[in-house]
Short mmCIF file of C-alpha atoms and ligand atoms in Angstrom, two decimals:
data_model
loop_
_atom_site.label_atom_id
_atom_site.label_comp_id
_atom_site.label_asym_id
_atom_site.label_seq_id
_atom_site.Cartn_x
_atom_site.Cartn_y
_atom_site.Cartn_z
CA UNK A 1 20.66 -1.58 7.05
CA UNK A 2 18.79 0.06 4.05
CA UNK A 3 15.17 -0.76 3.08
CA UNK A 4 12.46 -1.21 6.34
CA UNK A 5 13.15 -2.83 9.63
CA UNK A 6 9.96 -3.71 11.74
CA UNK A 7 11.18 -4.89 15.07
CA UNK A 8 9.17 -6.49 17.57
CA UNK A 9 6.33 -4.34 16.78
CA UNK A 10 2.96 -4.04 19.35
CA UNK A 11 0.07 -2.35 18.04
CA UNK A 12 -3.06 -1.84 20.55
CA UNK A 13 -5.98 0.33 20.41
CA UNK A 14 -7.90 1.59 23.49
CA UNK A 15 -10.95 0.16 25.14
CA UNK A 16 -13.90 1.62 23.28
CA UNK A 17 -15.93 2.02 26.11
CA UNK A 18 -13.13 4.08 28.76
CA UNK A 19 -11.32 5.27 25.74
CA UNK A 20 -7.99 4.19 27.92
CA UNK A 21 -5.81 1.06 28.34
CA UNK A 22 -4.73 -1.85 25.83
CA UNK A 23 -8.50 -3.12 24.56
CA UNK A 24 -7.26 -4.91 21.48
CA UNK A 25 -4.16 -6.09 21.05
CA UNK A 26 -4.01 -6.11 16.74
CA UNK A 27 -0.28 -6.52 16.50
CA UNK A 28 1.77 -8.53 18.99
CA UNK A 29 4.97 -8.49 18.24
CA UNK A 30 6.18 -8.81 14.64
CA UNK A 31 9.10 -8.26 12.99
CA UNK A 32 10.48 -8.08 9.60
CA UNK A 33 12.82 -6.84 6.77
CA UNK A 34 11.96 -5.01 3.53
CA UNK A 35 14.71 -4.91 1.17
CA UNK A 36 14.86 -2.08 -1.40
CA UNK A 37 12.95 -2.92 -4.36
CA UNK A 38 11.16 -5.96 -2.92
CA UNK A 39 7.66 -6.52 -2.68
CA UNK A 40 5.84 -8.03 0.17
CA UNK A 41 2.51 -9.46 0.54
CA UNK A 42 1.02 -9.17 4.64
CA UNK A 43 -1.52 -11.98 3.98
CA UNK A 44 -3.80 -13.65 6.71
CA UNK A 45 -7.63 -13.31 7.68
CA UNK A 46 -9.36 -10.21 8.31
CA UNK A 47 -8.87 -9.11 12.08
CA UNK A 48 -5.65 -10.64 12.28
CA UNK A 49 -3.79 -7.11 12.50
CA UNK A 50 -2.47 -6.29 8.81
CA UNK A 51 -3.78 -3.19 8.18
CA UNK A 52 -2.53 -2.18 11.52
CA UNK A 53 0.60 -2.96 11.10
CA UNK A 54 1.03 -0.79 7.90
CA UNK A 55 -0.36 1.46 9.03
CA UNK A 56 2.07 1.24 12.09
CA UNK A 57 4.60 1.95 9.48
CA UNK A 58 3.02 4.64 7.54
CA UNK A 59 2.64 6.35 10.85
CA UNK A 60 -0.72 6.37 11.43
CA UNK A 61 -0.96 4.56 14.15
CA UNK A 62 1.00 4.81 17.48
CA UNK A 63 3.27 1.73 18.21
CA UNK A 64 3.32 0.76 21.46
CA UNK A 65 6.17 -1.55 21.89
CA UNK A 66 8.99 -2.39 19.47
CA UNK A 67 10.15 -0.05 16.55
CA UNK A 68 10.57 0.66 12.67
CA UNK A 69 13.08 1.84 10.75
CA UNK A 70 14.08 2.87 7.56
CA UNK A 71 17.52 2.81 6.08
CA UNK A 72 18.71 2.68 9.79
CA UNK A 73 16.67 5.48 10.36
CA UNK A 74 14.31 4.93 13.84
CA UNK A 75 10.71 6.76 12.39
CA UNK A 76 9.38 7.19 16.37
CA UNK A 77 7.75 10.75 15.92
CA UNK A 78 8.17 11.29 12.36
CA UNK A 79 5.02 12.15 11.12
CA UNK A 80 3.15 10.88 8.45
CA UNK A 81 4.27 13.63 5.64
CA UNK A 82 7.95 13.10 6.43
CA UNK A 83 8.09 9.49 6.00
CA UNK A 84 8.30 9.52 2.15
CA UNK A 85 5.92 6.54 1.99
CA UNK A 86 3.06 6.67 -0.18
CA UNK A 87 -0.26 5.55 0.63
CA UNK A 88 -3.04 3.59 -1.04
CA UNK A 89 -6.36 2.20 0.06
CA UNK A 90 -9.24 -0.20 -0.52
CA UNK A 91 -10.71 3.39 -2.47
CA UNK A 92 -8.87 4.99 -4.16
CA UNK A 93 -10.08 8.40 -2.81
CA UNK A 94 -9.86 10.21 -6.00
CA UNK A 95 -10.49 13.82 -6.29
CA UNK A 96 -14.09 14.36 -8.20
CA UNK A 97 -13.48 17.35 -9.33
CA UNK A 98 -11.00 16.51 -10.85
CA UNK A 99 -9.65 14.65 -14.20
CA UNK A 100 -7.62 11.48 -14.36
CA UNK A 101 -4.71 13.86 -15.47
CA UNK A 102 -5.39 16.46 -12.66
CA UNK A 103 -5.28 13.47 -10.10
CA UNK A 104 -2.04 11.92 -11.07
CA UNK A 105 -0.83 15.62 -11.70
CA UNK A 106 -1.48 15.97 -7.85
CA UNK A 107 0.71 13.34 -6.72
CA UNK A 108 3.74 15.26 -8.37
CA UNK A 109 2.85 19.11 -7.62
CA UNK A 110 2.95 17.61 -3.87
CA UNK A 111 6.73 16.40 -4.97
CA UNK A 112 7.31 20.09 -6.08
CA UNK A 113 7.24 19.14 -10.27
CA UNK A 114 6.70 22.17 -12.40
CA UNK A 115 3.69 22.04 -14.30
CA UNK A 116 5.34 21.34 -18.01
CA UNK A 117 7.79 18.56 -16.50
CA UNK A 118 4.29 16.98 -14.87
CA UNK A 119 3.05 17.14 -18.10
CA UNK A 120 5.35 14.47 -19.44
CA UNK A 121 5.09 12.50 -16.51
CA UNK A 122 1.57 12.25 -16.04
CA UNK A 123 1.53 10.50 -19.72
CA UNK A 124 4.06 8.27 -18.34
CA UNK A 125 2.63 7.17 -15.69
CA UNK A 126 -0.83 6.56 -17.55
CA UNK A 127 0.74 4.58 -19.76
CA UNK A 128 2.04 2.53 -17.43
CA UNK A 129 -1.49 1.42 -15.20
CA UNK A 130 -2.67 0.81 -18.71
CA UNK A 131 -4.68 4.17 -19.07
CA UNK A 132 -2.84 5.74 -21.92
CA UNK A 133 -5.01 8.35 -23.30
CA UNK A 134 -7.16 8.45 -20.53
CA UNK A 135 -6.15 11.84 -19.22
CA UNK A 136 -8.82 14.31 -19.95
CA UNK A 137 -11.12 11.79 -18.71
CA UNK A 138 -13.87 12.86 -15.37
CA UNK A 139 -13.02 10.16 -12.83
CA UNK A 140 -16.39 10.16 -12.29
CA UNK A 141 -16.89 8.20 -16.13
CA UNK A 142 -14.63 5.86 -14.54
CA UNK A 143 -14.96 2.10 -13.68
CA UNK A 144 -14.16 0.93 -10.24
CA UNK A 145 -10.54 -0.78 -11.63
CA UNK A 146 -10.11 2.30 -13.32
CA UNK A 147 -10.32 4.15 -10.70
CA UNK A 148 -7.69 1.87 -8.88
CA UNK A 149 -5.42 2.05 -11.80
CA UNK A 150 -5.48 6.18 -11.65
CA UNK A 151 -4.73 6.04 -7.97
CA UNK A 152 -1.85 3.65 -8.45
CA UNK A 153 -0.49 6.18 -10.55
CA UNK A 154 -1.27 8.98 -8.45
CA UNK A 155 0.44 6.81 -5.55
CA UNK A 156 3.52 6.15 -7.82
CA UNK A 157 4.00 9.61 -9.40
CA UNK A 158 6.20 10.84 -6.47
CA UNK A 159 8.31 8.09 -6.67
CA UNK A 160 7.63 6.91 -3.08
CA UNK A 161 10.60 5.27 -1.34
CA UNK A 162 7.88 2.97 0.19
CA UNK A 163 4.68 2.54 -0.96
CA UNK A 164 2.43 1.10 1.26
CA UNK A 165 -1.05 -0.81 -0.18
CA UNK A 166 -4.51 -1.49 1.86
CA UNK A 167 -6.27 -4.11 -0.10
CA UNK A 168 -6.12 -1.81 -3.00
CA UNK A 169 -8.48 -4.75 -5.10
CA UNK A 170 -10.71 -6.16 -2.49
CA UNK A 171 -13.34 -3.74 -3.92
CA UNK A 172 -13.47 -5.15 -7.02
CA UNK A 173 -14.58 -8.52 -8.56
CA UNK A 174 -12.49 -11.24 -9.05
CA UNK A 175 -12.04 -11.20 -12.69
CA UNK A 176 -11.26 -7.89 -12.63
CA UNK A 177 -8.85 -8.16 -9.51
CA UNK A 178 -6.71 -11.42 -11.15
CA UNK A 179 -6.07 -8.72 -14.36
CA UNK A 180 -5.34 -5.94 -11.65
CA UNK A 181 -2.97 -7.92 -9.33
CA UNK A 182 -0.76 -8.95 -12.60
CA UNK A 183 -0.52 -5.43 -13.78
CA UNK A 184 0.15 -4.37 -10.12
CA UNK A 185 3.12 -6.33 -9.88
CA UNK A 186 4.21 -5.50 -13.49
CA UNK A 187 4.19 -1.61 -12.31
CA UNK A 188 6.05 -1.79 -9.38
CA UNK A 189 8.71 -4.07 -10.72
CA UNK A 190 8.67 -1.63 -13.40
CA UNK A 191 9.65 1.28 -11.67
CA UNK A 192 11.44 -0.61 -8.75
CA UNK A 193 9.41 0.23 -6.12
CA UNK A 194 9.37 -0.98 -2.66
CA UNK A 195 5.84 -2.32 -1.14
CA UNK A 196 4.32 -3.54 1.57
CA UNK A 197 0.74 -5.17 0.38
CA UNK A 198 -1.81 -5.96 2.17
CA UNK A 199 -4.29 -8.63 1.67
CA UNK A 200 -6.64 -11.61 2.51
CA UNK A 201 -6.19 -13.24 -0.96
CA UNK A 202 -3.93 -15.84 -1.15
CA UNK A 203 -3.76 -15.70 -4.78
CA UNK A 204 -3.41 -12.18 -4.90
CA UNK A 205 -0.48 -12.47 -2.24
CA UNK A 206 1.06 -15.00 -4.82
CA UNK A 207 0.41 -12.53 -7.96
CA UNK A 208 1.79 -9.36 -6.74
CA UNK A 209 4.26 -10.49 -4.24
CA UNK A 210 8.21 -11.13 -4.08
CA UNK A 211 8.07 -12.69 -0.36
CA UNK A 212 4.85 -13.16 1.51
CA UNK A 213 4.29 -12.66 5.40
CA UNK A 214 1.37 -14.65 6.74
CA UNK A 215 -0.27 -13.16 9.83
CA UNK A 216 -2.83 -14.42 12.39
CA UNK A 217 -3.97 -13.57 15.66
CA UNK A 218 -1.53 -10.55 15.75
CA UNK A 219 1.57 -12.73 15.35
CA UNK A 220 3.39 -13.55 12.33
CA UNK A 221 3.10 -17.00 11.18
CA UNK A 222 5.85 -17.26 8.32
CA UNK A 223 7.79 -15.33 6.25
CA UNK A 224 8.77 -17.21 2.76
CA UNK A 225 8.51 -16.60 -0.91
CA UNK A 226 5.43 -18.15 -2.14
CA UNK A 227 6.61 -21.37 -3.57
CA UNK A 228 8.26 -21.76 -0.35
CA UNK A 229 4.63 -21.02 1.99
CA UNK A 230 3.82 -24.45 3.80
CA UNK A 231 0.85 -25.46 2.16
CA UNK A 232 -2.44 -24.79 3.71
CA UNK A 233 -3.59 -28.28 5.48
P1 ADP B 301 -6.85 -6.76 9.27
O1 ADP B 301 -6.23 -5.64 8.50
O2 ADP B 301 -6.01 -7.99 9.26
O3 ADP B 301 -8.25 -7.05 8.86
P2 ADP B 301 -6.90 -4.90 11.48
O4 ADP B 301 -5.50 -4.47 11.69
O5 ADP B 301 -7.81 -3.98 10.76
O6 ADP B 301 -6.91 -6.34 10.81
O7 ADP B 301 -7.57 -5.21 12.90
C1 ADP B 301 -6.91 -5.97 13.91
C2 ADP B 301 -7.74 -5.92 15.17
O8 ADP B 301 -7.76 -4.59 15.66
C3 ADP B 301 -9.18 -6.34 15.00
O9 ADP B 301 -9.58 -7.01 16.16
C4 ADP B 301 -9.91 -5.02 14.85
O10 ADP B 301 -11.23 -5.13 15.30
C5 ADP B 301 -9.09 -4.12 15.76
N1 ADP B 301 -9.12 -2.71 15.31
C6 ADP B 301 -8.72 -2.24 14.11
N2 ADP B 301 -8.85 -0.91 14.05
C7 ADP B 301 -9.35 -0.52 15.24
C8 ADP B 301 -9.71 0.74 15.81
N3 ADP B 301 -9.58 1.88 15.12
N4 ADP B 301 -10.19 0.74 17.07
C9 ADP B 301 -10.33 -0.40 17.78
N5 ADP B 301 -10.01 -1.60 17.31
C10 ADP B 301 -9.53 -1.68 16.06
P1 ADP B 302 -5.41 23.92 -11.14
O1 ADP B 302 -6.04 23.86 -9.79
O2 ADP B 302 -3.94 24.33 -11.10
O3 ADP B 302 -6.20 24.66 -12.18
P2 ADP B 302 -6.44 21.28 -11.62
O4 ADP B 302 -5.87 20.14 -10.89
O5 ADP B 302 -7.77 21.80 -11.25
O6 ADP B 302 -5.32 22.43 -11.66
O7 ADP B 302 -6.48 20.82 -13.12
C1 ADP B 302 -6.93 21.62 -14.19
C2 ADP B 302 -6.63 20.88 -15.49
O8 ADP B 302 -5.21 20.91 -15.77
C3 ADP B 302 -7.02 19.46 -15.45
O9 ADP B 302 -7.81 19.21 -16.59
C4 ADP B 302 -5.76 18.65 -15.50
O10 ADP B 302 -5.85 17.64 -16.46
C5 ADP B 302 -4.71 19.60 -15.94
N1 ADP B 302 -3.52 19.49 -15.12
C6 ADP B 302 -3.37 19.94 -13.85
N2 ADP B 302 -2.12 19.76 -13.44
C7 ADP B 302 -1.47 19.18 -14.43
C8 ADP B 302 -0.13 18.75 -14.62
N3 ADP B 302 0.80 18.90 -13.68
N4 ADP B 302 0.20 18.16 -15.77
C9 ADP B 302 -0.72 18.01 -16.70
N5 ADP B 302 -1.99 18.42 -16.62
C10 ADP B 302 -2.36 18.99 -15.51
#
């Protein structure tokens, strides 16, 4: 089938102490579907295993049972770099050094653009976080949801077939983060991306999400849109 297939997935991490063995347990055996295009909120508490799960699919982390695939394609031992997915975090991890143009710029000279095609793009893609303008800017002058905005860009410029988010607003405060998690949405439907989000907000879930998966303990709870969630008791 096309879009992501997460089947049966076990995530563990070794015993701190004898670096060997099962110590935690963060995912215990979840699967789901991605469709292209959708979004999809992994909600639940922190601890329960989300952010080892995506990062499960993003390849950063060694699955230990079960298996993902994309487009029908098993990903066991494809590395990070070949998985097409793009990445984002709870910081953006923007280059200093560079300006908000140079950092979006980056996302597409690792796609292989030529520097006058990037150009174009980069204005594009400003435009569409709701930076327009904004490109000769220091990142450094930047404030923190501007900083966000730039690396959604940056994350979007090489038109990832997957892009997977860490809490990309938990960093921020909650005035700020409502406004973000609209605009977030807005941008990926936009340019029809396919996510996987991460996050312990429920509203932010409902904001940005198409279908939302709620997690505990390692397991997955339900998987519904959000008007469809059982309510919280
Ligand atoms: P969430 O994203 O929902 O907050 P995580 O996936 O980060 O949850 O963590 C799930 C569980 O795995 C937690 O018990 C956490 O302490 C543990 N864990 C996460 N990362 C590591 C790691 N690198 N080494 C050991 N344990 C970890
Ligand atoms: P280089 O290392 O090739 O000199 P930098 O990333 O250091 O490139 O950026 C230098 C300047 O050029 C920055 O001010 C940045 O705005 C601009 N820039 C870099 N790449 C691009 C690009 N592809 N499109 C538009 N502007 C760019």
């Amino acid at each position: 089938g096309r879009g992501l297939a997460v089947r049966d997935v076990v995530v563990h991490y070794p015993d701190p102490a004898s670096g060997k063995g099962p110590g935690t347990t963060a995912v215990r055996g979840v699967s789901l579907d991605l469709a292209p295009g959708e979004v999809l909120a992994l909600l639940g508490p922190s601890g329960c295993g989300k952010s080892s799960l995506l990062r499960a699919v993003a390849g950063l982390e060694p699955v230990a049972g079960g298996s993902i695939a994309w487009d029908g394609r098993d990903l066991a031992g494809v590395p990070v770099h070949r998985r097409g997915f793009g990445l984002m975090f709870q910081e953006g991890q923007l280059f200093p050094h560079r300006d908000v143009a140079g950092n979006v710029a980056f996302g597409l000279r690792m796609a292989g653009a030529r520097r006058a095609a990037a150009s174009g793009r980069v204005a594009e893609l400003l435009d569409l976080v709701g930076l327009a303008g904004y490109g000769p800017r220091p990142v450094t002058t930047l404030s923190g949801g501007e900083r966000q905005r730039v690396a959604l860009a940056r994350a979007l410029a090489p038109e990832p077939q997957l892009l997977l988010l860490d809490e990309p607003l938990s960093a921020l405060d909650r005035g700020l983060r409502d406004r973000l998690a609209g605009d977030l949405r807005a941008a990926l439907v936009a340019t029809g991306t396919t996510a996987l989000f991460v996050t312990h907000d429920h509203d932010e879930a409902f904001t940005v999400a198409d279908r939302v998966a709620v997690m505990d303990a390692g397991r997955l709870l339900q998987l519904a849109a959000p008007e469809d969630l059982w309510r919280a008791p």
